[in-house]
Tab-separated table of C-alpha atoms and ligand atoms in Angstrom:
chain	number	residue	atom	x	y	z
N	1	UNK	CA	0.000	0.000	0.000
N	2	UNK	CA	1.248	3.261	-1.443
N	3	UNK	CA	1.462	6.000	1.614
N	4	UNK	CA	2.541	9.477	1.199
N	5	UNK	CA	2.772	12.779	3.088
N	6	UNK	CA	2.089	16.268	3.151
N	7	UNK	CA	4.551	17.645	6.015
N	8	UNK	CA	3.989	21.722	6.267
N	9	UNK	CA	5.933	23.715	8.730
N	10	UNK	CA	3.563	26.460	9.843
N	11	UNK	CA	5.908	29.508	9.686
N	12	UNK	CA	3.960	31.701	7.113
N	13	UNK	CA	1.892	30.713	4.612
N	14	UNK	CA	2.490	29.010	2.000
N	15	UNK	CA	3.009	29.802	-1.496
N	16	UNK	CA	3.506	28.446	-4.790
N	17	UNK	CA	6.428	26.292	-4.563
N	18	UNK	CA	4.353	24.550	-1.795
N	19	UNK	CA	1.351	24.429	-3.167
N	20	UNK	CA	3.109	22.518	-6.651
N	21	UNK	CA	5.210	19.860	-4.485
N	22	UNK	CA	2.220	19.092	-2.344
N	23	UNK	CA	0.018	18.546	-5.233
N	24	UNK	CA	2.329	16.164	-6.797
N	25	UNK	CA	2.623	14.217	-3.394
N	26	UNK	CA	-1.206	14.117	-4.194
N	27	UNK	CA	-1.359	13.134	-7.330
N	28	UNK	CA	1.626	10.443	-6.588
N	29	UNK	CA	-0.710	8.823	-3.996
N	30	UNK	CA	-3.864	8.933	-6.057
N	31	UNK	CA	-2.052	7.427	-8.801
N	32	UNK	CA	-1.003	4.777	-6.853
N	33	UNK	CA	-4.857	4.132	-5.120
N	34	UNK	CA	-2.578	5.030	-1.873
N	35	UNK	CA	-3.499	7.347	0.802
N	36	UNK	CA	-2.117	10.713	1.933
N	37	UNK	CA	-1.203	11.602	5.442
N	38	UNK	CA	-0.808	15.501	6.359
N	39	UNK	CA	1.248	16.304	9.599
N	40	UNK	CA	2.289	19.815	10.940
N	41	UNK	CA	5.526	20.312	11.194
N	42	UNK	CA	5.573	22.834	14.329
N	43	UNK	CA	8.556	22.025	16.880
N	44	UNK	CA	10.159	25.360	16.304
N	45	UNK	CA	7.671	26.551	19.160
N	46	UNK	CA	9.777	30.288	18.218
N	47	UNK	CA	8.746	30.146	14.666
N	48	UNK	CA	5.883	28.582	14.234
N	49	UNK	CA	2.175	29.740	14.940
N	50	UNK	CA	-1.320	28.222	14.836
N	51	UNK	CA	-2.951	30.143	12.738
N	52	UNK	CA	-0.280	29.514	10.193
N	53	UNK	CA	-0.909	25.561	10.286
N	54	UNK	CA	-4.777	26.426	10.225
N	55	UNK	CA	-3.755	28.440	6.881
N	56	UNK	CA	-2.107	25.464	5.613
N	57	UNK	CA	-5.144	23.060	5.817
N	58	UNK	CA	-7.606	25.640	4.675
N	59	UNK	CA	-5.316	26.681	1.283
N	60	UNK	CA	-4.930	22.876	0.663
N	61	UNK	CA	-7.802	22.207	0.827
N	62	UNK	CA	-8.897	25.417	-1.280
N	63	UNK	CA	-6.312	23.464	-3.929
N	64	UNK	CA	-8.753	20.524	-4.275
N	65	UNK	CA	-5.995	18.275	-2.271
N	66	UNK	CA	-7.330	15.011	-0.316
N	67	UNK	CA	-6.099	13.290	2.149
N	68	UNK	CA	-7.132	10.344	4.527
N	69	UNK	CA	-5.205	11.080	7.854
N	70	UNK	CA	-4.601	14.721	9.537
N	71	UNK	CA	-4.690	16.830	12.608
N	72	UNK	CA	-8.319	17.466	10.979
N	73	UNK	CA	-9.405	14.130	9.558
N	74	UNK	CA	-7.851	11.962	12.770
N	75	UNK	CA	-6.813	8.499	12.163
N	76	UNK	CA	-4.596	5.680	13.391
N	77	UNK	CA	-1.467	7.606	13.809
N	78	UNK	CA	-3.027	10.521	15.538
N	79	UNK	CA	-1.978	13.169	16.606
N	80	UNK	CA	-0.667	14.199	13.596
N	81	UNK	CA	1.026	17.647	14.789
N	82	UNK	CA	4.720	16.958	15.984
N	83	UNK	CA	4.230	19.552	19.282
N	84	UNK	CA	2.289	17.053	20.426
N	85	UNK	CA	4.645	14.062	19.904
N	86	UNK	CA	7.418	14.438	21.931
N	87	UNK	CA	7.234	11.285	23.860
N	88	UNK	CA	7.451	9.246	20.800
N	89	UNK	CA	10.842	11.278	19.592
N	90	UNK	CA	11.974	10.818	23.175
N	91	UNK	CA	12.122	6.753	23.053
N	92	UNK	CA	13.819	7.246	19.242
N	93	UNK	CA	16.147	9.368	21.057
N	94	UNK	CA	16.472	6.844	23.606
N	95	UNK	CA	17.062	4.058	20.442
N	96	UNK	CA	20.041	6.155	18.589
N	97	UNK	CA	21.278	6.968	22.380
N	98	UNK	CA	21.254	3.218	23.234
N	99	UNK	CA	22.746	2.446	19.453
N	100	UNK	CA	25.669	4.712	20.232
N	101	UNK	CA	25.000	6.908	17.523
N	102	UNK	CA	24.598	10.367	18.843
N	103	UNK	CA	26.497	12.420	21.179
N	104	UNK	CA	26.335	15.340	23.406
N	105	UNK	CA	27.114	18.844	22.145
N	106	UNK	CA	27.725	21.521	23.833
N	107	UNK	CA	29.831	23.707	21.144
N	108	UNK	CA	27.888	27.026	19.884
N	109	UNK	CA	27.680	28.061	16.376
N	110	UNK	CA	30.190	30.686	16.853
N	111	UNK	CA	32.599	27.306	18.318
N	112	UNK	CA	32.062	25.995	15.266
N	113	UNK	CA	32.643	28.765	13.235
N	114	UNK	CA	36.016	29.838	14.468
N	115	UNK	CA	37.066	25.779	14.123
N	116	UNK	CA	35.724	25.442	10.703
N	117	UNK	CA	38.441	23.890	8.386
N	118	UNK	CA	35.696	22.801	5.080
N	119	UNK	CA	33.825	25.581	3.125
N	120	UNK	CA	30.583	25.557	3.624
N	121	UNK	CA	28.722	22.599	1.612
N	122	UNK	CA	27.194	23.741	-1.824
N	123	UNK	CA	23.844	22.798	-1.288
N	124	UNK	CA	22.880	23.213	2.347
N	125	UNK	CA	22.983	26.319	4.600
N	126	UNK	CA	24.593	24.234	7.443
N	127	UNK	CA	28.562	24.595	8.020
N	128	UNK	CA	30.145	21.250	8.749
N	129	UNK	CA	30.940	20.072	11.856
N	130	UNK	CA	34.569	20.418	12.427
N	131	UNK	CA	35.876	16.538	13.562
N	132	UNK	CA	38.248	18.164	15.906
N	133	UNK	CA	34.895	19.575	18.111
N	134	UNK	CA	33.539	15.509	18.329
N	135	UNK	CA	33.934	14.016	21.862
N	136	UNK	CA	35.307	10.890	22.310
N	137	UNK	CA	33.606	8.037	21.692
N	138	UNK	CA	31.364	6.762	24.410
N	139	UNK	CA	31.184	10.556	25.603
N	140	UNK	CA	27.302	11.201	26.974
N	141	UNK	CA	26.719	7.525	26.987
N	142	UNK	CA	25.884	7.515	31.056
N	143	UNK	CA	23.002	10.372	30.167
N	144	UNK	CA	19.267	9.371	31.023
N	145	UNK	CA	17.850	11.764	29.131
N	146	UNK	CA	18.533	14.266	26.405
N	147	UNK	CA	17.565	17.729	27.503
N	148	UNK	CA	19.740	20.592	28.632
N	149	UNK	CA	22.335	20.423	25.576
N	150	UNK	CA	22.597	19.542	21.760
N	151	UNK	CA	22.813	16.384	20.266
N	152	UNK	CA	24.701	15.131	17.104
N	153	UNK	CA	24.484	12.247	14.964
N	154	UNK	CA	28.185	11.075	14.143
N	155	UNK	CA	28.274	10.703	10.563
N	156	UNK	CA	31.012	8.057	8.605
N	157	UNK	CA	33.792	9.955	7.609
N	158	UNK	CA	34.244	9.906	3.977
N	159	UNK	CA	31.619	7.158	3.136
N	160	UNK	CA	29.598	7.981	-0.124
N	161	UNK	CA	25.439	7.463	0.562
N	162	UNK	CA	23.488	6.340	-2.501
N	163	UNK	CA	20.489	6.740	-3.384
N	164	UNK	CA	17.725	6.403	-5.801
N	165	UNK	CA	15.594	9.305	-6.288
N	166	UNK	CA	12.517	8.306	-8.520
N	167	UNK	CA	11.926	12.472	-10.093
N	168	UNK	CA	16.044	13.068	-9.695
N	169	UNK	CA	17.655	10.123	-10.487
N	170	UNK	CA	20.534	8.469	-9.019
N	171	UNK	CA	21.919	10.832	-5.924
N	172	UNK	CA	25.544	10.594	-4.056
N	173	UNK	CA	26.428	12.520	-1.078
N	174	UNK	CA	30.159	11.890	1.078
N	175	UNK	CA	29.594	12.206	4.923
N	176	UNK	CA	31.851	14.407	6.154
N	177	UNK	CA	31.910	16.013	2.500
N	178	UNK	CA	28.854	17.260	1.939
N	179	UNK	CA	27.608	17.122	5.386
N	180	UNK	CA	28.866	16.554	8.977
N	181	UNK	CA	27.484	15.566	11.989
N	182	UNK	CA	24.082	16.809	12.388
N	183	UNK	CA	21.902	18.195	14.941
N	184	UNK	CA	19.239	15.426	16.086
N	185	UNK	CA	17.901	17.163	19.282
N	186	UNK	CA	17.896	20.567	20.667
N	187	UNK	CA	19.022	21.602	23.678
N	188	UNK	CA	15.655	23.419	24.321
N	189	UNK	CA	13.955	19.717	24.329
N	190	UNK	CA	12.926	19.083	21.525
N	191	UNK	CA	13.851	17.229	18.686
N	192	UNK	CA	15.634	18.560	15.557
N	193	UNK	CA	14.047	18.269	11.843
N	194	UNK	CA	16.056	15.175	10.633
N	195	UNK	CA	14.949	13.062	13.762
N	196	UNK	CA	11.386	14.015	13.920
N	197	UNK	CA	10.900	13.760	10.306
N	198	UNK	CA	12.378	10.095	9.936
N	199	UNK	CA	10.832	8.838	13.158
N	200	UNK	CA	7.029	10.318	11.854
N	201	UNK	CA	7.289	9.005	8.357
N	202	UNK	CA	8.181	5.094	10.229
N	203	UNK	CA	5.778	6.081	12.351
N	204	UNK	CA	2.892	6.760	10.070
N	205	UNK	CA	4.444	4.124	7.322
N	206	UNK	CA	5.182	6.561	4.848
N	207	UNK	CA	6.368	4.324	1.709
N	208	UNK	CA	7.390	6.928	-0.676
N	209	UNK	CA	8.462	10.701	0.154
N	210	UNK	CA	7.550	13.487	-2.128
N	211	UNK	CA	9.010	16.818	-1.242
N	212	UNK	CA	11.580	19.831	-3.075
N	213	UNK	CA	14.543	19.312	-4.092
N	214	UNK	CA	16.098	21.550	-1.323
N	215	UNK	CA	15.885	18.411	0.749
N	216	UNK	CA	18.087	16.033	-1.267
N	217	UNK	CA	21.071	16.454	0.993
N	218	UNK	CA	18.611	16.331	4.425
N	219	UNK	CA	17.662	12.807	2.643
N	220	UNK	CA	21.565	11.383	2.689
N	221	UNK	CA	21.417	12.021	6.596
N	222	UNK	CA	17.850	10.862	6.955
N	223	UNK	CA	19.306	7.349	5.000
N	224	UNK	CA	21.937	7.212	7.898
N	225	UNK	CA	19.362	7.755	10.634
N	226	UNK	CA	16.899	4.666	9.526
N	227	UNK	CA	20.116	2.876	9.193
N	228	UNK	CA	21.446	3.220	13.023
N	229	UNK	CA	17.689	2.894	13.745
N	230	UNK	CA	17.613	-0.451	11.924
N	231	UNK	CA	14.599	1.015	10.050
N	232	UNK	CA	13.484	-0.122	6.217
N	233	UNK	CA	14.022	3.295	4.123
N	234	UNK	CA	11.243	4.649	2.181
N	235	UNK	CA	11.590	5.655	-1.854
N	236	UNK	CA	12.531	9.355	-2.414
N	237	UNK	CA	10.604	11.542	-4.814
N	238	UNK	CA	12.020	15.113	-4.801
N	239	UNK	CA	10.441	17.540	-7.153
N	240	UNK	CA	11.966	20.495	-8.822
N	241	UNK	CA	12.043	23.738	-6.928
N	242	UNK	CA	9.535	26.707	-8.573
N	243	UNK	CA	11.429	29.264	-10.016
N	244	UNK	CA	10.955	32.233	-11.532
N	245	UNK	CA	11.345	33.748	-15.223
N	246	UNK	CA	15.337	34.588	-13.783
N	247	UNK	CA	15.330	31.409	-12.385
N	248	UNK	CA	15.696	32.307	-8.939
N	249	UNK	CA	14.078	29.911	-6.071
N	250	UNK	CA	10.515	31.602	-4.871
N	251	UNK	CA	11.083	32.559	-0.996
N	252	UNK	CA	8.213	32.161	1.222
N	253	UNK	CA	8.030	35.833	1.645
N	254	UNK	CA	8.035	36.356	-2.345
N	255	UNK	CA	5.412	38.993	-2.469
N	256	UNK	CA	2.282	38.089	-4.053
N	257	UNK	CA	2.653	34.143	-4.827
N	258	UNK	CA	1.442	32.568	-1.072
N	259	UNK	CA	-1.257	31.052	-2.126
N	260	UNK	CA	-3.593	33.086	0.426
N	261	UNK	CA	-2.598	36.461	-1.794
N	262	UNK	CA	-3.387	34.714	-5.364
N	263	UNK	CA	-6.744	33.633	-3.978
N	264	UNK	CA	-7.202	37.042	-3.432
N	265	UNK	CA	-6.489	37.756	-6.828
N	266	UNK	CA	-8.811	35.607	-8.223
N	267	UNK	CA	-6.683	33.203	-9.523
N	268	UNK	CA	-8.350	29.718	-10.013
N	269	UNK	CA	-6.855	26.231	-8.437
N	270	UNK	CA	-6.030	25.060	-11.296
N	271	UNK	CA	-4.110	28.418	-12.385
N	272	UNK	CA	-1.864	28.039	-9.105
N	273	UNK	CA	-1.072	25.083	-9.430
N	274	UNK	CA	-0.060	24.977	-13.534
N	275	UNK	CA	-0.051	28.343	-14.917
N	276	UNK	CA	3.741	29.187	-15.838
N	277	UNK	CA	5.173	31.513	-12.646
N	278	UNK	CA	5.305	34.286	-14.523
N	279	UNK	CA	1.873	34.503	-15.162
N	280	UNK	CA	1.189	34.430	-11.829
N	281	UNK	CA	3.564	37.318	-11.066
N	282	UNK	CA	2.148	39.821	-12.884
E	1	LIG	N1	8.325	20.278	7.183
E	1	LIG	C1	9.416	20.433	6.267
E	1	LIG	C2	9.360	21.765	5.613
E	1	LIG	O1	8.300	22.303	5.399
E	1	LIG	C3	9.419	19.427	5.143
E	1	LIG	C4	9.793	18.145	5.634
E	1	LIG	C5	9.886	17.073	4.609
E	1	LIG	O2	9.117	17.084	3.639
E	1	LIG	O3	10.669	16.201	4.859
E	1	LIG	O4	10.383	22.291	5.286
């Protein structure tokens, strides 16, 4: 049984680029006579705000989208809004803890900064974690319980994760290349996005995830996470990012294209979610 998701993060509204990768996840799962799960995203309590994630529904469901589990619709995996999950992430944290995985981290971005020895990685916002700031193994392994301080996934040093991405084709990505060790909970208790999002889509038995391409590198530490977890991975769909006529990535706050502002303006479903952007600019 086909399963995907619809995982919003409820920090604005959404616009185009959203609207277009969510529709294909639709599509995807009504081609397949699957089902559709929607979650909110919302652990970034700083960030995030209700009436943002009741946005979300409402302009989905403005788009004609369907789907069969939700913080709206209920269902077996409820609830379906990650605030409310944090016991669940807790005992995954407990599972990489026990697996030796993850350690404690103490060092602030500006410690990492000043030790950085690799440029920044091409594709991903996140400076690599300088090997000379790891602990020693074993370090943190006497902790009950996560909160207080950061926690890191130690990646393999140098080893290549493969993948097969079914829009983007065959995908390659070196640990400790491309990406270093990664942030899996916060020190202000809750988890970070690559834990919560891999332990909710086992959860919920997500089979295939659709989302934008931004995410292709989150996916090689994802695969490394279900790994250590002893988890089955699911298939990876990754659509092309919206641009514009210039070819620049459409920003959240792009004036004019959250979906909310083209309603106003009239513009049809069908129109947001196929008329070329520039169209839709003007
Ligand atoms: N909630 C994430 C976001 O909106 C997407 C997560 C995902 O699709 O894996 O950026």
């Amino acid at each position: 049984m086909y399963r995907g998701r619809l995982a919003p993060t409820p920090t604005g509204y959404l616009h185009l680029g959203h609207a277009r990768t969510f529709a294909l996840a639709a599509q995807r799962a009504q081609a397949a006579q699957g089902q559709l799960i929607y979650r909110t995203e919302d652990l970034d309590a700083e960030r995030c705000r209700p009436e943002f994630a009741l946005a979300a529904l409402e302009d989905l469901r403005w788009l004609g989208l369907l789907w069969h589990e939700g913080p709206d619709v209920d269902g077996p995996h409820a609830p379906y809004t990650q605030s409310q999950r944090r016991g669940y992430f807790l005992k995954v944290w407990q599972l990489l803890h026990a697996a030796g995985s993850i350690y404690p981290c103490d060092k602030s971005r500006q410690d990492v900064a000043r030790a950085l020895t690799a440029p920044h990685a091409e594709h991903d916002a996140e400076p690599i974690f300088p090997p000379s700031l790891r602990p020693p193994l074993g370090h943190g392994r006497d902790l009950i319980q996560p909160d207080g301080t950061n926690w890191r996934f130690r990646v393999p040093d140098g080893e290549t994760i493969h993948f097969e991405d079914r829009l983007q084709g065959p995908q390659a990505f070196v640990a400790g290349k491309d990406f270093g060790d990664f942030l899996v909970w916060r020190k202000d208790g809750f988890p970070a996005y690559e834990l919560s999002v891999v332990a909710d889509d086992h959860a919920m038995g997500i089979s295939e995830v659709v989302r934008g391409a931004d995410l292709l590198l989150s996916t090689a530490r994802q695969i490394l996470l279900y790994r250590a977890l002893g988890w089955p991975e699911p298939h990876w769909a990754h659509a092309p990012l919206v641009v514009d006529a210039q070819g620049r990535r459409l920003a959240k706050r792009t004036a004019g294209l959250s979906i909310r502002e083209l309603r106003a303006q009239g513009r049809t479903p069908a129109e947001v979610l196929t008329a070329p952007v520039g169209t839709l600019l003007s």
